[in-house]
């Protein structure tokens, strides 16, 4: 599908819009920038993200039109076609902006990047937008900082980017948005809009609220308590530092799915508290529920994909016979170092009455063969 | 206070005990190791953590005594004094182990490293332990992996380590445990035991349960949903991968304080869900509550100390006059690069009708002077 992008218009030069613009500029595309906030546009331009968009009528700099498109024409300043318009504006503004841009024939194809998909798509259809040229999308990437000053061209590298084409979208429209994702270095994942919103409620939105609720407990904590804070709570609450206004918009746009997940989390925590109070009163049977919650947490955690997608890599266990002499394990680790094998874990198995036994060394799958070979060459037994 | 440690006994060669042993071995101390699990002792020994402890009667290797101390004598094998015994055993076992060791005069001073402090201290006193030589403590450090194979000598570097001496403890006992902390590279924080338990409920234990509850939602999620998981949920749920048995013990030992925090978090999440459902029904007034929770989360997050303790470092804003010409900001960043200044954030301020205005560049406090000097040298205005 020869759907090359040459000129892209980014409407909304916040963190996401400006990062997309920077990524595209790095790939040599022409990028046009627009935003209600002229300061944001200029900052994005100064950062190298592209040129300010001046539709032919030039009226927009004196007026402050409702939408960028009111003064737009079918093409950019030089008469060149705008292949794709990326709407990087809040979810509630997408449908109106899309309609206005389409009425002026601004671009060939359109996408948005909002964190929720069902509502913007429904509103766009209701308003009478041309759904054949619009493929909604959502890059799963971000930073706690917002605004163009925080933008980074590499923000999307290796990150998932959901695409939600409706049945009305043409293959060419889908190809154009896929090309955008490819140019930004993202991993495209096609998904139904409703499934998308449910998914991000579970893997993004509800976790954010949970992090805020945990962090809220620190607001009144003593300095001593904060002095004891370790890496665990830092990780749990990292995302709680994000801009509340931005997140209110995101959560509002996905209200019901998020509410469902929060109710489930709230319920689990209330049950855990009840079980703990029972334990404090000497009722030992409550440990079952607590253990079950912790185990479900382990199971859920284990399903998060590893760095390059797919299930988290299982380590391979290499079993090595280790004699009952001091220094054997130290020598074993030395060999691992020599051949560049990283040891993730080690366990020593021994049966009473038998020689010291087996050292079980956990390594990355592709390191197992390297280690086994090195050990054989040095006379070790690898059963 | 000349309280040098030369020989330390570590009872319980799990993650924490073995890591302490490794740290002390690196500092040249003699370390004796004991554990009910002979395999764990041998693994720790093989990893270089110390020598197996053989009290004079030598009876313990044939028997399987209730406690290590039943066969103990007043000193290690060579007659050398054991300056400090570190009890790295589960909280419920501390008091009994301490009593037995003290009855045999095993060491001069004693400490433990359990995650909770009130219960072990109370039980020790109830059992009739000598509270003058015992200073309870707790290193705030760990890994999701457990067991001696996961131990690291550097586990405690720069980490908080709580000390909870009772009024009965002598200054010498306190000094000995402080020396332990120093040798392991930790930052000692003296705190009342009850305040400690309340604090770790807020900054460690409840966050762990919250992480598990968020992760539990992923256990049944679709593969697509998991494919959309980004860094946010990974951070929130990282600690949910820890050993459930270990954490059940920790939570049980701090049941009431943890229950209180969990009830508060559960309440916040239930209120957030209610507000979201109201929003979904068109009731806009509910946004206030949501916004308040998010803001309290930002406030709490902001109180977590920076890497070296103390409040998170505020960035310094350097204001630079930027003319209304293309490429000015790019040139500014180039200068930052040239002089090794990392730009944390940048904002462009402009007033209508005036020259382009001021770029506000946020940098580390000690980089501000470097940047200002470099800009002056190059003819830029830094008001």
XYZ file of C-alpha atoms in Angstrom:
766
model
C 0.000 0.000 0.000
C 1.970 2.981 -1.271
C 0.701 5.417 1.311
C 3.742 7.564 1.842
C 3.412 10.521 4.170
C 5.199 13.691 3.136
C 3.355 16.466 4.908
C 1.645 16.025 8.266
C -0.360 18.580 10.225
C -0.251 18.290 14.016
C -3.148 20.024 15.738
C -2.366 20.442 19.422
C 1.294 20.939 20.303
C 1.306 19.436 23.769
C 3.543 16.589 24.890
C 2.174 13.978 22.494
C 1.589 16.217 19.484
C 5.009 17.834 19.709
C 6.721 14.484 20.232
C 5.043 13.122 17.102
C 6.114 16.226 15.235
C 9.714 15.840 16.391
C 9.755 12.177 15.394
C 8.434 12.983 11.931
C 10.894 15.858 11.446
C 13.704 13.420 12.241
C 12.419 11.241 9.398
C 12.524 14.194 7.034
C 8.819 14.940 6.762
C 7.364 18.396 6.501
C 5.378 19.078 9.662
C 2.829 21.853 10.139
C 1.882 22.907 13.663
C -1.294 24.390 15.095
C -2.615 25.027 18.612
C -5.070 27.415 20.252
C -2.183 28.566 22.393
C 0.123 30.554 20.166
C 2.868 30.301 22.734
C 2.740 26.515 22.571
C 2.998 26.610 18.787
C 6.002 28.904 18.861
C 7.752 26.831 21.489
C 7.174 23.694 19.442
C 8.484 25.461 16.352
C 11.533 26.703 18.204
C 12.225 23.170 19.405
C 12.439 22.101 15.780
C 9.070 20.362 15.611
C 7.925 22.050 12.414
C 6.426 25.200 10.886
C 3.484 27.192 12.108
C 0.479 26.381 9.949
C -0.740 29.369 7.937
C -3.782 28.429 5.916
C -4.303 30.634 2.885
C -6.723 33.134 4.293
C -4.116 34.222 6.913
C -7.043 35.432 8.958
C -6.360 33.173 11.887
C -3.527 35.202 13.353
C -5.710 38.231 13.975
C -8.901 36.411 14.899
C -9.031 33.694 17.521
C -11.265 31.281 15.698
C -13.187 28.532 17.485
C -11.315 25.925 15.582
C -8.187 26.010 13.545
C -10.124 24.958 10.519
C -12.419 27.964 10.203
C -9.780 29.795 8.288
C -8.278 26.764 6.643
C -7.999 25.867 3.070
C -7.447 22.594 1.299
C -3.708 22.750 1.647
C -0.832 24.308 3.445
C 0.819 27.513 2.553
C 2.726 26.281 -0.434
C -0.173 24.430 -2.047
C 1.220 21.064 -0.981
C -1.243 18.367 0.084
C -1.491 17.617 3.764
C -1.443 13.824 3.761
C -2.452 13.315 7.389
C -3.806 15.514 10.150
C -3.071 14.329 13.688
C -5.518 15.682 16.261
C -3.581 15.826 19.506
C -6.282 17.658 21.411
C -8.334 16.621 24.464
C -10.881 13.841 23.803
C -13.882 16.148 24.159
C -12.632 18.439 21.383
C -11.811 15.815 18.782
C -15.160 15.442 17.032
C -15.677 19.196 16.585
C -12.148 19.756 15.351
C -12.340 16.821 12.965
C -15.587 18.052 11.464
C -14.229 21.535 10.897
C -10.993 20.315 9.342
C -12.827 17.887 7.083
C -15.300 20.558 5.955
C -12.368 22.584 4.752
C -10.761 19.601 3.064
C -7.665 20.156 5.165
C -6.064 16.751 4.835
C -6.415 13.476 2.999
C -6.577 11.371 6.145
C -7.134 12.001 9.835
C -6.279 10.442 13.166
C -6.350 11.402 16.818
C -4.205 10.271 19.743
C -6.583 10.487 22.700
C -6.371 8.042 25.595
C -9.969 6.989 25.081
C -11.573 5.885 21.826
C -15.275 5.070 22.135
C -16.580 8.542 22.932
C -14.571 10.509 20.348
C -15.492 8.031 17.611
C -19.181 8.036 18.549
C -19.329 11.822 18.686
C -17.537 12.127 15.369
C -20.074 9.853 13.725
C -22.959 11.699 15.384
C -21.677 15.072 14.150
C -21.504 13.767 10.611
C -17.761 13.461 10.174
C -16.461 11.509 7.206
C -15.603 8.232 8.901
C -13.942 6.803 5.777
C -10.841 8.981 6.146
C -10.583 8.893 9.962
C -8.798 6.141 11.880
C -8.699 6.815 15.603
C -5.523 5.805 17.403
C -3.730 5.997 20.747
C -0.004 5.826 21.439
C 0.656 4.212 24.831
C 3.475 6.512 25.820
C 3.965 9.481 28.013
C 5.850 11.290 30.702
C 4.748 12.840 33.962
C 5.709 16.214 32.548
C 3.385 17.765 29.992
C 3.615 20.510 27.421
C 5.823 20.938 24.365
C 8.915 21.542 26.480
C 8.761 17.948 27.664
C 8.379 16.495 24.161
C 10.836 13.889 22.918
C 11.179 12.436 19.420
C 11.945 9.007 20.876
C 8.878 8.933 23.128
C 7.149 6.215 21.107
C 10.068 3.915 20.369
C 9.047 0.352 21.004
C 5.820 1.438 22.669
C 2.399 0.006 21.832
C 0.203 2.246 19.631
C -3.411 1.177 19.374
C -5.331 1.641 16.114
C -9.112 1.550 16.144
C -10.411 1.745 12.562
C -14.192 1.583 12.223
C -15.735 -0.542 9.438
C -16.165 2.667 7.404
C -12.468 3.435 7.250
C -10.791 2.724 3.926
C -7.669 0.561 3.656
C -5.800 3.671 2.530
C -6.764 5.555 5.672
C -5.638 2.655 7.820
C -2.371 2.448 5.894
C -1.693 6.130 6.432
C -2.065 5.855 10.192
C 0.001 2.671 10.247
C 2.694 4.596 8.430
C 2.554 7.309 11.105
C 3.070 4.696 13.807
C 5.939 3.160 11.873
C 7.640 6.526 11.392
C 7.403 7.200 15.126
C 8.879 3.808 15.964
C 5.780 2.496 17.695
C 4.302 -1.025 17.647
C 0.835 -0.915 16.067
C -1.895 -2.967 17.747
C -5.305 -3.045 16.069
C -8.123 -3.299 18.532
C -11.862 -2.635 18.715
C -12.561 0.739 20.357
C -14.651 -0.673 23.212
C -12.057 -3.324 23.949
C -9.410 -0.580 23.890
C -11.201 1.516 26.490
C -11.743 -1.481 28.738
C -8.100 -2.426 28.332
C -6.672 0.987 29.169
C -9.002 1.191 32.149
C -7.243 -1.895 33.510
C -3.663 -1.243 32.406
C -3.460 2.529 32.626
C -6.340 4.546 34.061
C -7.287 2.626 37.186
C -3.630 2.055 38.126
C -3.176 5.808 37.937
C -5.988 6.433 40.390
C -4.688 3.689 42.677
C -1.238 5.284 42.645
C -2.824 8.625 43.576
C -4.728 7.055 46.457
C -1.552 5.452 47.824
C 0.381 8.683 47.379
C -2.379 10.663 49.081
C -1.531 8.839 52.312
C 1.929 10.385 52.188
C 0.608 13.946 52.107
C 0.150 13.987 55.885
C 2.829 11.472 56.827
C 5.563 12.429 59.270
C 9.044 13.296 58.025
C 10.344 10.180 59.756
C 7.880 8.055 57.852
C 8.944 9.612 54.576
C 12.547 9.068 55.570
C 11.828 5.343 55.615
C 10.365 5.332 52.110
C 12.136 2.858 49.859
C 12.047 2.004 46.175
C 8.766 0.111 46.465
C 6.540 3.055 47.268
C 8.459 5.238 44.832
C 7.548 2.844 42.045
C 3.925 2.522 43.125
C 3.418 6.279 43.278
C 5.604 7.515 40.431
C 2.707 8.194 38.094
C 0.804 10.015 40.841
C 2.907 13.082 40.073
C 1.148 13.715 36.769
C -0.964 16.750 35.935
C -4.396 16.395 37.618
C -6.207 18.413 34.955
C -4.914 16.185 32.187
C -5.919 13.049 34.045
C -9.344 14.328 34.975
C -9.997 14.616 31.262
C -8.719 11.130 30.582
C -10.705 9.518 33.389
C -13.884 11.423 32.513
C -13.655 10.146 28.985
C -13.497 6.527 30.169
C -15.651 6.833 33.252
C -17.599 3.585 33.372
C -14.806 1.137 32.540
C -12.520 2.861 35.037
C -15.203 2.882 37.735
C -15.623 -0.880 37.345
C -11.925 -1.565 37.829
C -11.669 0.813 40.779
C -14.597 -0.894 42.475
C -12.848 -4.238 42.153
C -9.580 -2.872 43.546
C -11.391 -1.078 46.363
C -13.206 -4.289 47.233
C -9.976 -6.292 47.370
C -8.375 -3.739 49.667
C -11.394 -3.594 51.967
C -11.364 -7.400 52.210
C -7.654 -7.360 52.951
C -8.217 -4.828 55.733
C -11.007 -6.977 57.196
C -8.772 -10.030 57.093
C -5.948 -8.173 58.803
C -8.223 -6.925 61.570
C -9.416 -10.499 62.075
C -5.805 -11.627 62.296
C -5.094 -8.948 64.876
C -7.988 -10.374 66.895
C -6.474 -13.833 66.743
C -8.582 -15.300 63.931
C -6.026 -17.203 61.885
C -8.443 -18.331 59.175
C -8.291 -14.904 57.604
C -4.822 -15.572 56.239
C -6.342 -17.574 53.383
C -7.956 -14.522 51.795
C -4.842 -12.431 52.139
C -2.711 -15.151 50.619
C -5.131 -15.480 47.722
C -4.940 -11.757 46.971
C -1.158 -11.779 47.087
C -1.083 -14.814 44.792
C -3.473 -13.210 42.319
C -1.138 -10.229 42.344
C 1.804 -12.452 41.484
C -0.212 -14.053 38.679
C -1.265 -10.704 37.245
C 2.224 -9.286 37.510
C 3.598 -12.318 35.701
C 1.406 -11.673 32.681
C 2.913 -8.285 31.873
C 4.938 -8.705 28.680
C 8.706 -8.528 28.746
C 10.623 -5.701 27.158
C 10.081 -6.742 23.572
C 6.535 -7.941 23.788
C 5.298 -11.457 24.394
C 5.221 -13.128 27.783
C 7.955 -12.313 30.253
C 10.957 -14.489 29.395
C 11.234 -17.527 31.599
C 14.750 -18.039 32.782
C 16.379 -21.346 31.943
C 17.783 -23.356 34.816
C 21.187 -24.906 34.215
C 21.955 -27.630 36.696
C 25.587 -28.055 37.686
C 27.086 -30.707 39.948
C 28.911 -28.936 42.731
C 31.272 -30.904 44.913
C 31.347 -30.522 48.668
C 34.442 -28.309 48.700
C 34.741 -24.646 49.666
C 34.821 -22.206 46.850
C 32.967 -24.292 44.283
C 30.160 -21.837 43.789
C 32.540 -18.924 43.701
C 34.443 -20.710 40.916
C 31.188 -21.360 39.115
C 30.310 -17.653 39.162
C 33.768 -16.828 37.974
C 33.200 -19.018 34.933
C 29.889 -17.303 34.294
C 31.642 -13.937 34.358
C 34.397 -15.179 32.050
C 31.915 -16.175 29.376
C 29.636 -13.170 29.862
C 26.678 -15.026 31.315
C 24.543 -13.085 33.790
C 23.316 -15.194 36.704
C 19.757 -14.250 37.592
C 19.424 -16.629 40.525
C 21.071 -19.668 42.043
C 19.763 -22.398 44.304
C 21.651 -25.221 45.903
C 19.885 -28.532 46.085
C 21.251 -31.229 48.301
C 19.869 -34.511 49.484
C 20.964 -35.723 52.929
C 23.721 -38.302 52.745
C 24.673 -37.540 49.134
C 27.485 -35.387 47.764
C 26.801 -31.685 48.090
C 24.645 -31.763 45.067
C 23.289 -29.588 42.384
C 23.569 -25.871 41.890
C 20.623 -24.617 39.846
C 21.712 -21.506 37.990
C 19.013 -19.401 36.332
C 20.135 -17.637 33.174
C 18.628 -16.043 30.074
C 17.511 -18.694 27.599
C 20.184 -17.869 25.038
C 22.913 -17.936 27.675
C 22.191 -21.499 28.761
C 24.018 -23.110 25.861
C 27.001 -20.801 26.294
C 27.289 -21.647 29.962
C 26.805 -25.369 29.483
C 29.537 -25.471 26.855
C 31.938 -23.479 29.028
C 31.327 -25.760 31.994
C 31.832 -28.931 29.941
C 35.095 -27.562 28.586
C 36.291 -27.043 32.141
C 35.351 -30.528 33.277
C 32.159 -29.717 35.177
C 29.187 -32.064 35.122
C 26.012 -30.639 33.703
C 23.416 -33.434 33.961
C 32.368 4.963 71.726
C 34.907 2.293 70.836
C 32.432 -0.377 69.828
C 34.280 -2.075 67.027
C 32.741 -5.177 65.547
C 35.111 -7.997 64.653
C 32.974 -11.120 64.698
C 29.302 -11.126 63.797
C 26.893 -14.050 63.854
C 24.074 -13.996 61.297
C 21.158 -16.229 62.246
C 18.959 -16.773 59.208
C 20.705 -16.789 55.853
C 17.904 -15.534 53.668
C 18.100 -12.478 51.422
C 18.662 -9.940 54.181
C 20.860 -12.036 56.466
C 23.119 -13.174 53.648
C 23.360 -9.661 52.235
C 24.427 -8.347 55.633
C 26.972 -11.151 55.863
C 28.368 -10.334 52.415
C 28.636 -6.644 53.268
C 30.491 -7.404 56.483
C 32.840 -9.859 54.762
C 33.705 -7.106 52.290
C 34.725 -4.958 55.265
C 36.982 -7.715 56.569
C 34.904 -8.944 59.474
C 34.636 -12.554 60.504
C 31.078 -13.712 59.887
C 29.461 -16.838 61.318
C 26.344 -18.222 59.645
C 23.440 -20.236 60.994
C 20.046 -21.266 59.639
C 17.576 -24.086 60.289
C 17.969 -24.953 56.634
C 21.410 -26.452 56.214
C 21.216 -25.978 52.477
C 20.720 -22.266 52.935
C 23.743 -22.057 55.207
C 25.926 -23.925 52.765
C 24.799 -21.794 49.859
C 25.526 -18.650 51.819
C 28.940 -20.008 52.750
C 29.677 -20.927 49.150
C 28.719 -17.422 48.086
C 31.437 -16.095 50.357
C 29.154 -14.857 53.126
C 31.066 -16.453 55.986
C 31.671 -19.668 57.910
C 29.151 -22.134 59.194
C 28.708 -21.590 62.913
C 29.829 -24.616 64.947
C 29.235 -24.025 68.625
C 31.498 -26.098 70.882
C 29.220 -29.016 71.585
C 29.081 -29.928 67.873
C 25.851 -31.662 68.676
C 23.785 -29.547 66.383
C 24.766 -31.234 63.148
C 23.343 -34.576 64.207
C 20.361 -33.282 66.083
C 17.921 -30.804 64.667
C 17.564 -28.576 67.662
C 14.628 -26.260 68.158
C 16.879 -23.285 68.154
C 20.450 -22.773 67.144
C 21.320 -21.832 70.668
C 20.545 -25.117 72.357
C 23.972 -26.370 71.509
C 25.699 -23.052 71.675
C 28.421 -21.852 73.893
C 29.628 -18.447 74.868
C 31.798 -18.047 71.825
C 32.539 -19.283 68.365
C 34.711 -22.218 67.507
C 38.027 -20.569 68.128
C 37.036 -19.022 71.429
C 36.667 -15.583 69.897
C 33.898 -13.348 71.222
C 30.873 -12.836 69.022
C 30.374 -9.091 69.229
C 26.939 -8.970 67.635
C 24.294 -11.509 66.701
C 21.946 -10.462 63.882
C 18.632 -12.307 63.951
C 17.459 -12.368 60.354
C 14.526 -14.687 61.015
C 10.760 -14.156 60.604
C 9.239 -11.715 63.136
C 7.360 -14.446 65.022
C 10.576 -16.353 65.741
C 12.684 -13.478 67.002
C 11.783 -13.484 70.686
C 12.310 -17.230 71.146
C 15.600 -17.202 69.265
C 16.848 -14.171 71.156
C 16.059 -15.749 74.514
C 17.864 -18.967 73.646
C 20.949 -17.198 72.319
C 21.119 -14.912 75.333
C 20.733 -17.828 77.755
C 23.832 -19.334 76.213
C 25.700 -16.056 76.283
C 26.204 -16.309 72.558
C 27.001 -12.700 71.793
C 27.705 -9.397 73.478
C 24.933 -7.538 71.655
C 21.896 -8.490 69.606
C 19.720 -7.037 66.886
C 17.055 -8.227 64.491
C 16.087 -6.984 61.030
C 12.364 -7.717 60.865
C 9.979 -5.451 58.949
C 7.882 -4.901 62.050
C 9.156 -3.834 65.455
C 6.413 -3.558 68.104
C 5.463 -7.238 68.320
C 8.973 -8.728 68.375
C 10.085 -6.235 71.041
C 7.003 -6.822 73.185
C 7.340 -10.582 72.976
C 11.028 -10.431 73.770
C 10.306 -8.436 76.908
C 7.452 -10.788 77.872
C 9.680 -13.833 77.488
C 12.265 -12.307 79.790
C 14.963 -11.433 77.280
C 17.772 -9.144 78.391
C 16.600 -5.888 76.847
C 19.808 -4.068 77.747
C 21.845 -5.793 75.042
C 19.142 -5.896 72.333
C 18.464 -3.064 69.908
C 15.815 -3.940 67.341
C 16.387 -2.614 63.840
C 15.052 -2.758 60.291
C 16.901 -2.119 57.044
C 14.545 -0.645 54.436
C 15.965 -2.579 51.508
C 15.036 -5.582 49.510
C 14.462 -7.285 46.219
C 11.512 -9.164 44.824
C 13.658 -12.282 44.811
C 14.309 -13.990 48.129
C 16.778 -16.500 49.460
C 20.559 -16.433 49.789
C 21.044 -16.733 46.029
C 19.550 -13.275 45.605
C 21.745 -11.666 48.278
C 23.903 -8.671 47.405
C 26.555 -6.966 49.546
C 25.473 -3.546 48.238
C 21.795 -4.060 49.067
C 21.834 -1.484 51.866
C 23.935 1.246 50.294
C 22.296 4.596 50.889
C 19.119 2.949 52.146
C 17.355 3.931 55.356
C 17.904 1.570 58.324
C 15.603 2.127 61.269
C 16.887 1.603 64.825
C 14.397 1.166 67.666
C 16.278 1.002 70.970
C 14.078 0.656 74.053
C 14.871 2.718 77.151
C 16.566 -0.392 78.617
C 19.183 -0.614 75.890
C 22.664 0.548 76.866
C 24.570 3.146 74.819
C 27.072 0.397 73.956
C 24.353 -1.802 72.494
C 23.074 1.085 70.444
C 26.582 1.886 69.246
C 27.141 -1.699 68.150
C 24.035 -1.729 65.990
C 24.863 1.709 64.609
C 28.246 0.305 63.634
C 26.521 -2.564 61.823
C 24.478 -0.085 59.835
C 27.550 1.955 59.030
C 29.488 -1.098 57.852
C 26.616 -2.026 55.541
C 26.469 1.472 54.100
C 22.973 2.230 55.371
C 21.580 5.504 56.758
C 20.543 4.998 60.387
C 17.224 6.527 61.454
C 16.273 6.245 65.124
C 12.568 5.937 65.642
C 10.115 4.742 68.278
C 8.890 1.220 67.493
C 5.219 2.142 67.291
C 5.965 5.078 65.021
C 8.096 2.761 62.898
C 5.274 0.268 62.395
C 2.834 3.017 61.523
C 5.352 4.494 59.107
C 6.114 1.271 57.267
C 2.411 0.544 57.037
C 2.091 3.766 55.015
C 5.314 3.698 53.012
C 5.797 -0.026 52.473
C 3.155 -2.513 53.572
C -0.076 -0.939 52.341
C 1.495 0.087 49.004
C 2.449 -3.556 48.552
C -1.126 -4.718 49.017
C -2.380 -1.971 46.712
C 0.100 -3.063 44.044
C -1.162 -6.634 44.406
C -4.768 -5.541 44.041
C -3.977 -3.595 40.852
C -1.942 -6.497 39.494
C -4.733 -8.950 40.330
C -6.852 -7.234 37.679
C -4.315 -8.269 35.069
C -4.608 -11.965 35.899
C -7.733 -12.314 33.735
C -7.064 -9.527 31.263
C -6.986 -10.256 27.542
C -3.681 -10.562 25.697
C -4.583 -7.405 23.781
C -5.044 -5.530 27.016
C -1.671 -6.698 28.269
C -0.162 -5.729 24.956
C -1.179 -2.156 25.702
C 0.496 -2.114 29.105
C 2.979 0.719 29.411
C 5.571 1.780 31.941
C 2.987 3.184 34.332
C 1.340 -0.077 35.301
C 4.701 -1.817 35.315
C 5.883 0.591 37.981
C 2.691 0.351 40.009
C 2.759 -3.440 40.061
C 6.476 -4.189 40.195
C 6.464 -5.119 43.881
C 3.421 -7.355 43.389
C 5.774 -10.044 42.119
C 7.202 -10.707 45.589
C 6.889 -13.952 47.515
C 3.353 -14.181 48.996
C 4.480 -16.266 51.990
C 7.071 -13.707 52.978
C 4.592 -10.858 52.716
C 1.863 -12.657 54.587
C 4.290 -12.823 57.503
C 5.131 -9.142 57.217
C 1.517 -8.001 56.958
C 0.388 -10.267 59.792
C 3.002 -8.747 62.034
C 1.721 -5.226 61.367
C -1.941 -6.020 60.942
C -3.743 -3.099 62.527
C -1.659 -0.227 61.128
C -1.817 -1.761 57.656
C -5.566 -2.326 57.900
C -6.061 1.355 58.705
C -4.136 2.516 55.658
C -5.854 0.017 53.376
C -9.257 1.186 54.576
C -8.344 4.751 53.678
C -7.098 3.786 50.225
C -10.127 1.573 49.624
C -12.394 4.447 50.603
C -10.693 6.865 48.220
C -11.029 4.420 45.344
C -14.684 3.708 46.093
C -15.387 7.458 46.149
C -13.533 7.891 42.872
C -15.631 5.128 41.312
C -18.822 6.761 42.563
C -17.732 10.105 41.155
C -16.932 8.544 37.789
C -20.290 6.823 37.598
C -21.953 10.147 38.395
C -19.932 11.760 35.590
C -21.014 9.031 33.213
C -24.607 9.910 34.145
C -23.996 13.541 33.305
C -23.457 14.892 36.835
C -20.540 17.266 36.383
C -20.232 18.211 40.057
C -18.468 14.951 40.764
C -15.300 16.183 39.101
C -14.416 18.112 42.239
C -13.832 14.983 44.309
C -11.803 13.327 41.620
C -9.664 16.406 41.179
C -9.088 16.583 44.919
C -7.889 12.982 45.044
C -5.540 13.522 42.131
C -4.181 16.678 43.772
C -3.660 14.934 47.091
C -1.759 12.301 45.139
C 0.493 14.947 43.630
C 1.073 16.429 47.089
C 1.934 13.075 48.610
C 4.189 12.146 45.731
C 6.023 15.432 46.075
C 6.934 14.680 49.673
C 8.997 11.599 48.862
C 12.636 12.474 49.462
C 15.073 12.773 46.597
C 17.838 10.287 46.049
C 20.063 11.449 48.890
C 17.430 12.205 51.472
C 15.732 15.484 52.177
C 12.998 16.949 50.038
C 13.058 16.314 46.324
C 15.450 18.842 44.773
C 13.650 21.785 43.289
C 14.963 22.656 39.903
C 16.291 26.152 39.401
C 14.762 28.177 36.604
C 17.202 30.154 34.494
C 15.496 32.862 32.490
C 16.978 33.656 29.105
C 15.894 36.355 26.682
C 15.117 34.704 23.392
C 14.737 36.832 20.305
C 11.969 36.275 17.807
C 14.141 34.440 15.294
C 14.008 30.812 14.222
C 16.473 28.517 15.814
C 17.017 30.479 19.006
C 15.893 27.728 21.330
C 17.797 25.136 19.364
C 20.923 27.255 19.796
C 20.174 27.590 23.502
C 19.991 23.814 23.906
C 23.188 23.454 21.957
C 24.915 25.695 24.480
C 23.486 23.630 27.316
C 24.923 20.520 25.709
C 28.299 22.170 25.165
C 28.671 22.980 28.839
C 27.184 19.727 30.093
C 23.985 21.142 31.531
C 20.955 18.853 31.454
C 17.714 20.653 30.640
C 14.876 19.261 32.743
C 12.159 21.460 31.261
C 11.697 24.603 29.230
C 8.848 27.055 28.946
C 8.510 29.996 26.671
C 6.859 33.054 28.105
C 5.728 35.791 25.811
C 3.548 38.814 26.287
C 1.506 39.978 23.293
C 3.106 42.913 21.484
C 6.536 42.481 23.084
C 9.634 40.762 21.701
C 9.375 36.980 21.755
C 10.309 36.923 25.344
C 11.751 34.710 27.961
C 12.719 31.068 27.820
C 12.556 29.549 31.303
C 15.011 26.688 31.445
C 14.803 24.342 34.450
C 18.129 22.864 35.501
C 19.730 21.232 38.537
C 20.616 23.855 41.160
C 24.360 23.475 40.693
C 24.090 23.742 36.927
C 22.401 27.135 36.999
C 25.606 29.075 37.552
C 27.416 27.129 34.859
C 24.696 27.832 32.341
C 24.347 31.480 33.259
C 28.090 32.039 32.843
C 28.149 30.241 29.500
C 25.257 32.316 28.205
C 26.780 35.600 29.326
C 30.037 34.690 27.624
C 28.115 34.157 24.403
C 26.266 37.455 24.616
C 22.888 36.209 25.767
C 20.780 38.179 28.229
C 20.012 36.453 31.492
C 17.865 38.907 33.484
